[in-house]
XYZ file of C-alpha atoms in Angstrom:
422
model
C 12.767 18.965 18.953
C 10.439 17.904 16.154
C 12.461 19.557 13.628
C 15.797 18.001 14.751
C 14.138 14.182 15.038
C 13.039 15.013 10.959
C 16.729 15.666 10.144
C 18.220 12.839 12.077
C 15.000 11.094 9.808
C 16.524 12.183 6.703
C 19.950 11.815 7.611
C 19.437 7.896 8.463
C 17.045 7.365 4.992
C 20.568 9.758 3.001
C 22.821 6.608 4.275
C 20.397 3.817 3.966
C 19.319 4.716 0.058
C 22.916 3.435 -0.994
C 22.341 0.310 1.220
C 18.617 -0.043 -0.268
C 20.126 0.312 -3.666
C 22.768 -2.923 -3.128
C 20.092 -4.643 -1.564
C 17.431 -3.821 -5.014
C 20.660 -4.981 -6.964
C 20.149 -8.737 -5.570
C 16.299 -8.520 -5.700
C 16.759 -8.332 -9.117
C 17.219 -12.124 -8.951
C 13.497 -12.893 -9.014
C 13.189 -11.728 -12.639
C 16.737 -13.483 -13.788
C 15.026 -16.614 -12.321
C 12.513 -16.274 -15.667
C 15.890 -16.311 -17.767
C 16.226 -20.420 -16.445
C 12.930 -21.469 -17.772
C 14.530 -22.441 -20.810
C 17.117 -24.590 -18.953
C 14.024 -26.539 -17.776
C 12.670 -27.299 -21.088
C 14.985 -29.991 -22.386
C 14.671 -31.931 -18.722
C 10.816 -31.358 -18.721
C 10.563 -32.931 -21.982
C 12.366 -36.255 -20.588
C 10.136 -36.659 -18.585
C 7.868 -37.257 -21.494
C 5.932 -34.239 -21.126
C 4.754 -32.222 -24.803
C 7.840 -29.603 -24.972
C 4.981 -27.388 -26.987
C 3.048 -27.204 -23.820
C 6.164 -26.404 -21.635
C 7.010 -23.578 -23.563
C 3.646 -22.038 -23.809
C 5.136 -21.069 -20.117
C 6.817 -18.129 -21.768
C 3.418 -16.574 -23.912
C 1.816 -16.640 -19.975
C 4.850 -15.261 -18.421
C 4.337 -12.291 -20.909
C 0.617 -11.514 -20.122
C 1.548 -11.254 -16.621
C 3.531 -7.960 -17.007
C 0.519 -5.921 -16.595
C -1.809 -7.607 -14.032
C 1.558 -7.934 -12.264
C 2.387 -4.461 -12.557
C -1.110 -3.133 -11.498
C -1.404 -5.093 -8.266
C 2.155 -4.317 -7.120
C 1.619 -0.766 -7.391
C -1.401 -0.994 -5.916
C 0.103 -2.602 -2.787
C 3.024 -0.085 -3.174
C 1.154 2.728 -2.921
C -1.337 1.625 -0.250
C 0.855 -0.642 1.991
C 4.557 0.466 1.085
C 7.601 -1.508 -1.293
C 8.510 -3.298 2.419
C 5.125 -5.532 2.300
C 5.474 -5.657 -1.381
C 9.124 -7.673 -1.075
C 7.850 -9.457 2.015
C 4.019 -10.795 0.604
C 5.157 -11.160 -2.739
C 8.356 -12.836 -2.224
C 6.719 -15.251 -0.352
C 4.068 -15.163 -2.961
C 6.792 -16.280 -5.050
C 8.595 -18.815 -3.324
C 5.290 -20.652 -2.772
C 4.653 -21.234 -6.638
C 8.120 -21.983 -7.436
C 8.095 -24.743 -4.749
C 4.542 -25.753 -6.230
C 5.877 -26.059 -9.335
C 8.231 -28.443 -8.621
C 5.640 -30.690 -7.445
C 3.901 -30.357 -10.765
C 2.413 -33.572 -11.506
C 1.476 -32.872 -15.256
C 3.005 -30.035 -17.858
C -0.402 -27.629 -17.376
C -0.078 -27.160 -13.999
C 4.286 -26.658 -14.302
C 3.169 -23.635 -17.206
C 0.452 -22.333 -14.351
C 2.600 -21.711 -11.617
C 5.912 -21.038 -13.110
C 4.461 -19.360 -15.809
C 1.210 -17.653 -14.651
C 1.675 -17.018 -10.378
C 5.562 -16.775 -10.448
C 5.875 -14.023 -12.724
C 2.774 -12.440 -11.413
C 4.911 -11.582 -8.034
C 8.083 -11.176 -10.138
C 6.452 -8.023 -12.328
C 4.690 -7.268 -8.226
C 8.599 -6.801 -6.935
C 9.982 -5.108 -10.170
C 7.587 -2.040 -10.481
C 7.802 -1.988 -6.191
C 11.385 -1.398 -6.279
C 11.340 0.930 -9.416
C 8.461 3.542 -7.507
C 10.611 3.258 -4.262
C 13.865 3.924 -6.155
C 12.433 6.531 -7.827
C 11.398 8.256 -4.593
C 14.566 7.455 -2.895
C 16.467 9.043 -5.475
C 14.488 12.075 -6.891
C 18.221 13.610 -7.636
C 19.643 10.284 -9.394
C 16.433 8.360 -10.648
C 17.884 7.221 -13.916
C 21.294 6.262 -12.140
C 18.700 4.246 -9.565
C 16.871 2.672 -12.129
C 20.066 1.181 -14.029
C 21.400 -0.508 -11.231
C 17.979 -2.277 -11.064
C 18.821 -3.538 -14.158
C 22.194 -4.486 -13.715
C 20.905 -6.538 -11.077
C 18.017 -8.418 -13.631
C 20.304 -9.021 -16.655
C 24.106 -9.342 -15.178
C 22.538 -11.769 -12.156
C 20.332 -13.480 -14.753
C 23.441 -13.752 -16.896
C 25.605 -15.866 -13.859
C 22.060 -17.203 -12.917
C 21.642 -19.447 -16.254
C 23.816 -21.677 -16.063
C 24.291 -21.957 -12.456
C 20.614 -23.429 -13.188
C 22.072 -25.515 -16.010
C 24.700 -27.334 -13.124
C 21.894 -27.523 -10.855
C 19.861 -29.638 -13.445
C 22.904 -31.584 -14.368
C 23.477 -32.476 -10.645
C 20.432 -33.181 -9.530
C 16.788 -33.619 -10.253
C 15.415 -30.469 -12.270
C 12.444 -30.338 -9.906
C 14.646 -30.299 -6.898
C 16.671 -27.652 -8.654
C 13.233 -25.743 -9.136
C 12.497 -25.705 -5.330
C 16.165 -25.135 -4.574
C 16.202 -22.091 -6.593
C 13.225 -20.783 -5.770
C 13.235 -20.766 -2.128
C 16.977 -19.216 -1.829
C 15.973 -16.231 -3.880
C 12.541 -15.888 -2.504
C 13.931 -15.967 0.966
C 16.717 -13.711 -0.290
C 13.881 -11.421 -0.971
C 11.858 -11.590 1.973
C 14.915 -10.546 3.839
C 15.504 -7.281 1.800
C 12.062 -6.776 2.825
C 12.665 -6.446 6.050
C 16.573 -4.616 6.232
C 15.476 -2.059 3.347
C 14.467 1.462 3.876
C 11.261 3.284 2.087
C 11.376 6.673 1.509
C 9.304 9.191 3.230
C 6.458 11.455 1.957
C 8.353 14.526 0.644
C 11.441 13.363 1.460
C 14.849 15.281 -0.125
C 17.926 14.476 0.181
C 20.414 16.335 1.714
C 21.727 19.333 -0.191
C 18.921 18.684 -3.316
C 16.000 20.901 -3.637
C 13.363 19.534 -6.838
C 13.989 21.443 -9.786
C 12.479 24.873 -10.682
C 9.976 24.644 -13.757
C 9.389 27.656 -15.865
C 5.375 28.217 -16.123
C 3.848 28.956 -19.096
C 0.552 29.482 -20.387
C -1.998 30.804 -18.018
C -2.428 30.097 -14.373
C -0.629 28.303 -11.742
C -0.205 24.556 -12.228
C -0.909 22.237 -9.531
C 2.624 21.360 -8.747
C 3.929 18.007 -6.216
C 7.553 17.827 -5.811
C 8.107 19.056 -9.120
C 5.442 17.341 -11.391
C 1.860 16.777 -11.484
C 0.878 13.373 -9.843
C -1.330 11.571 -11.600
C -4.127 8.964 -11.543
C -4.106 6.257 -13.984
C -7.988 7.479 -14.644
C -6.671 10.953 -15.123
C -3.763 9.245 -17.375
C -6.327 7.429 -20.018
C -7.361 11.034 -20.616
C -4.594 12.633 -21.273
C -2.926 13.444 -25.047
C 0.576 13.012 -23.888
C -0.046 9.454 -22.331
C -1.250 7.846 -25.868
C 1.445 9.431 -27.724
C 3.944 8.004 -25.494
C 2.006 4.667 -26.101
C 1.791 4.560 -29.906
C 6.058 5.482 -29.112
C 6.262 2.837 -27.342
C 5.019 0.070 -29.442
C 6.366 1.147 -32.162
C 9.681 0.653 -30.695
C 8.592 -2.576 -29.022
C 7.377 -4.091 -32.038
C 11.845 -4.405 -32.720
C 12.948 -4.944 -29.472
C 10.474 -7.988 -28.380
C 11.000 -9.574 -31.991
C 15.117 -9.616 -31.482
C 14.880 -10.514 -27.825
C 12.806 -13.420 -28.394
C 14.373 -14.970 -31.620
C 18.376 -13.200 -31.152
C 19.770 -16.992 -31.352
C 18.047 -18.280 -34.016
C 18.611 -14.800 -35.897
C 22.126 -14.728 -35.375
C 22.650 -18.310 -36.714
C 20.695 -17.549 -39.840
C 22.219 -14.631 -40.416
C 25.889 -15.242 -40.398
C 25.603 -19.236 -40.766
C 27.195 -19.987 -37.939
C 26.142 -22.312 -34.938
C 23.694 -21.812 -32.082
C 26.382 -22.362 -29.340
C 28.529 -19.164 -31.360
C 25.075 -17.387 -31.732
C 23.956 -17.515 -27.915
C 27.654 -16.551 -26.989
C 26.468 -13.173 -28.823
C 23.196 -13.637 -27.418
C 24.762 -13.077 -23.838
C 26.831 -10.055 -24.840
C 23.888 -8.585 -25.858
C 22.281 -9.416 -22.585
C 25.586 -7.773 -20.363
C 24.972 -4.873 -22.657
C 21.523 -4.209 -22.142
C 22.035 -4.319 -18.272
C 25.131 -1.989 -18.192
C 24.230 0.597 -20.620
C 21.022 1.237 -18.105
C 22.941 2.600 -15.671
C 25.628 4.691 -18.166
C 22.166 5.676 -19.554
C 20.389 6.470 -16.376
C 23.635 8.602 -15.378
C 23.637 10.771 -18.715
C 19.476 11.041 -18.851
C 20.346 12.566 -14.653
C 22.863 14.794 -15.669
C 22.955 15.897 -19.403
C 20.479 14.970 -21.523
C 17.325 13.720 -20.095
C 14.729 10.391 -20.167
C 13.222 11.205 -23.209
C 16.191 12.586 -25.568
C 18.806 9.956 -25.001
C 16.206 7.059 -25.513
C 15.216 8.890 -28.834
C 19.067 9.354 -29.788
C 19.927 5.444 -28.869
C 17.430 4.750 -30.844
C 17.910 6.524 -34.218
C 21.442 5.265 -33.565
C 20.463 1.988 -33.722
C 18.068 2.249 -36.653
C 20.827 3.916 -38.769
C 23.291 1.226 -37.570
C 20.402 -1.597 -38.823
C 19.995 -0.152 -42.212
C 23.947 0.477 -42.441
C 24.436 -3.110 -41.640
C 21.773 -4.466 -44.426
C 23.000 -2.035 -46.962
C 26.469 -3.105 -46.736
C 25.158 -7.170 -46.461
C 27.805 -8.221 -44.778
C 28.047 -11.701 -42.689
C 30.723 -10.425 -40.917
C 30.799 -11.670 -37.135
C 32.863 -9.031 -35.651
C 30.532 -6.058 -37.854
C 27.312 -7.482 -36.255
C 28.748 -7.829 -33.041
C 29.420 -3.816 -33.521
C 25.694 -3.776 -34.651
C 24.660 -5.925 -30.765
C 26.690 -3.395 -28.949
C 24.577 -0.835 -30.460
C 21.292 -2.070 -30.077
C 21.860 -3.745 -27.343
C 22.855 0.076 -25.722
C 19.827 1.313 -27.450
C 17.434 -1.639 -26.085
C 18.684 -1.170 -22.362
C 18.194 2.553 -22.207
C 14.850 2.206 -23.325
C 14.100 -0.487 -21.122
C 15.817 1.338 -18.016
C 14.533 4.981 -18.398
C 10.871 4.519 -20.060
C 10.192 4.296 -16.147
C 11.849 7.069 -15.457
C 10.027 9.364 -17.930
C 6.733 8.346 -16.283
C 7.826 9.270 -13.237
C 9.036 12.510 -14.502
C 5.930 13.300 -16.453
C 3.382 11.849 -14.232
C 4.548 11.240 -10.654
C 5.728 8.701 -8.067
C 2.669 8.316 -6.013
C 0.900 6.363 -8.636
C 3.853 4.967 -10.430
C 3.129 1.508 -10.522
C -0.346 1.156 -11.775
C 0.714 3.987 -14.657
C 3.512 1.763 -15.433
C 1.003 -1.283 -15.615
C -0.614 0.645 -18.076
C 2.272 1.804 -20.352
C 3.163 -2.346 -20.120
C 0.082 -3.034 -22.299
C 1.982 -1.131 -25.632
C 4.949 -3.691 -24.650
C 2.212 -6.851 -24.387
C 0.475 -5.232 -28.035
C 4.071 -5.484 -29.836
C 4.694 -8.633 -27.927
C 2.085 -10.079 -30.739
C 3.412 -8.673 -33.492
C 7.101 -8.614 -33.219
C 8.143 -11.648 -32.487
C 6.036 -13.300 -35.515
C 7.465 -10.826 -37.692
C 11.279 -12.050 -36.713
C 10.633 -15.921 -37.345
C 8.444 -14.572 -40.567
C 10.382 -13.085 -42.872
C 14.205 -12.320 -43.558
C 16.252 -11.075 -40.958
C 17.846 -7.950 -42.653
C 13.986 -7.173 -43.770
C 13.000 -7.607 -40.168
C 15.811 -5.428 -39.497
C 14.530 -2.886 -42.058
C 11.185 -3.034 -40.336
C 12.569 -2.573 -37.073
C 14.395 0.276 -37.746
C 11.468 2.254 -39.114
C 9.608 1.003 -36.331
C 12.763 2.616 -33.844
C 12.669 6.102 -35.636
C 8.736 6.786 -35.745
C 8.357 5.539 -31.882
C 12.036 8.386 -31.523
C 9.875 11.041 -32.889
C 6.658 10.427 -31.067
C 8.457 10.427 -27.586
C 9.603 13.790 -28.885
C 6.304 14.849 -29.602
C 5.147 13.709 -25.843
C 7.730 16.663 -24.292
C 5.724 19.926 -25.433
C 2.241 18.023 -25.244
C 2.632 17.138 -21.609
C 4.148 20.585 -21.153
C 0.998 22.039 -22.279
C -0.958 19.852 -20.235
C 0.561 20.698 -17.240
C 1.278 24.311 -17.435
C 5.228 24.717 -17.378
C 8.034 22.922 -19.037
C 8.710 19.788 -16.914
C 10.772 18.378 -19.793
């Protein structure tokens, strides 16, 4: 009897995942809303507030990532991603709301810059651990779709924003916003399914790992699982975090400057320059889930995020050598790095869960945020420093030493754990 009510169990959670995975796609709204901060900037400053206080919304918005991060997989793990979209959607809906009522600039950068984001980053690393879970067979396929959701809905959410503004007050526009897709949240938490300890889907059993070395590894579904004060300790871990800023150190310098680059570069205007701007951004979103499906079935996390991203350095270097201000060549150049960019967004997730576990997911991935908040310092001064093809020199080296060091993570953590988990 017991037995048959577990398989009707995980016959109901083999339907549901799909469901839970068209539901995550909308969810992905809360971080698009970020995207419409700067809508709000020109109306702010009409107001008469100091546009260079407004925009110090974005610096807070960054630090966020990783307190963010931490708490929601702290609540994740203890409590389960169905409080996480329920207390932190409403977590978010409040301080959108209070923002609009902001009666000076300070306290607009506070709550739509400091407690907003703080749920946002709460919901994003919820939904990646329970994705990750609910797909064990298809995590990079899972994972892209979540980022469909952020950058295609953040792409149509823009300029809806825009109109909103246009239309109506910008703080009414603010509450509007944020109460339809923090209810819109709420309600996923409540029709989505979480996946159960163990839990398999139907017709998938966890991969086989060859041991090697001496001894028998302590094995959970396939890979060690890991506490983040085991994780500071471990080789593998601050490879994969010197990796990872060195690659960041590109990516957050061309996602924060891409208009202003783009106009410099080929002389043209920044209306023509942000039309590029949101190719790029469609890109980035889509080639997570074409990446996610070939890191499932061919290739892996780790190689096709080092391959997209010597591809992209070569393409940089090609592109200064042959110093061309060619629009359609460097919108050949955005299709590439714009690939690159979104695969290493979409399955850097995926290798931690692969190398260090679900159960502990989010506050690992907290950690791993703080090589992304490092180059957030760096990289974007460098872009708005010096010349864009050097930047793009810079970036490129950056791209192919953090390629070679996620290499280098595969047979460290291999050692670590005892048998060849990638």
């Amino acid at each position: 009897m017991e037995q048959n009510s577990i398989k009707k169990s995980g016959e109901y959670i083999d339907k549901m995942r799909w469901v839970t995975l068209i539901l995550v796609f909308f969810v992905g709204a809360t971080s698009a809303f970020l995207n419409c901060l700067s809508v709000y900037l020109t109306p702010l400053a009409e107001k008469g507030w100091n546009p260079a206080v407004i925009v110090t919304a974005y610096t807070l918005m960054m630090f966020m990532s990783v307190p963010g991060s931490l708490i929601g997989g702290k609540i994740q793990a203890k409590f389960g991603n169905k409080t996480v979209l329920k207390v932190c959607g409403l977590g978010f809906l409040i301080s959108v709301v209070a923002a609009s009522f902001s009666v000076n600039p300070w306290m607009y950068v506070i709550l739509i810059g400091g407690f907003a984001p703080l749920f946002v980053y709460c919901i994003y690393v919820g939904q990646i651990a329970n994705l990750g879970a609910l797909f064990p067979d298809k995590t990079g396929f899972a994972t892209g779709a979540l980022m469909v959701g952020i950058y295609v809905i953040g792409a149509g959410l823009v300029p809806v924003a825009a109109r909103m503004t246009a239309a109506m007050d910008v703080m009414h526009g603010i509450a509007i916003l944020g109460v339809i897709i923090g209810g819109l949240t709420i309600l996923v938490g409540f029709l989505m399914v979480e996946a159960p300890e163990g839990y398999k889907p139907s017709g998938w059993e966890p991969k086989e790992y060859e041991i090697i070395g001496e001894g028998e590894p302590n094995q959970s579904t396939g890979s060690l699982e890991v506490t983040w004060q085991k994780l500071l300790k471990l080789k593998s871990f601050w490879v994969l975090f010197l990796g990872q800023i060195a690659m960041a150190l590109f990516v957050s310098g061309i996602q924060s400057s891409f208009v202003m680059m783009t106009a410099n570069l080929l002389r043209c205007t920044e209306a023509k320059a942000a039309w590029a701007y949101s190719v790029f951004a469609v890109l980035m979103g889509c080639s997570g889930i074409v990446a996610g499906f070939i890191s499932d079935k061919i290739l892996g996390p780790v190689k096709i995020t080092a391959i997209t991203a010597i591809v992209a350095a070569i393409a940089l270097v090609v592109f200064v050598l042959i110093g061309s201000d060619s629009f359609t060549l460097y919108m050949l150049l955005v299709v590439i790095i714009g690939f690159a960019v979104g695969t290493g967004t979409t399955l850097l997730a995926v290798i931690l869960m692969n190398m260090y576990g679900n159960k502990y997911f989010g506050i690992n991935f907290g950690l791993i945020q703080c090589a992304m908040l490092l180059s957030a310092f760096v990289g974007p001064q460098l872009a708005v420093a010096t010349n864009v093809r050097n930047f793009f020199v810079v970036g490129a080296v950056g791209l192919v030493v953090g390629a070679v060091l996620f290499l280098l993570v595969c047979p460290i953590r291999n050692k670590e754990v005892g048998m060849k988990l990638l």
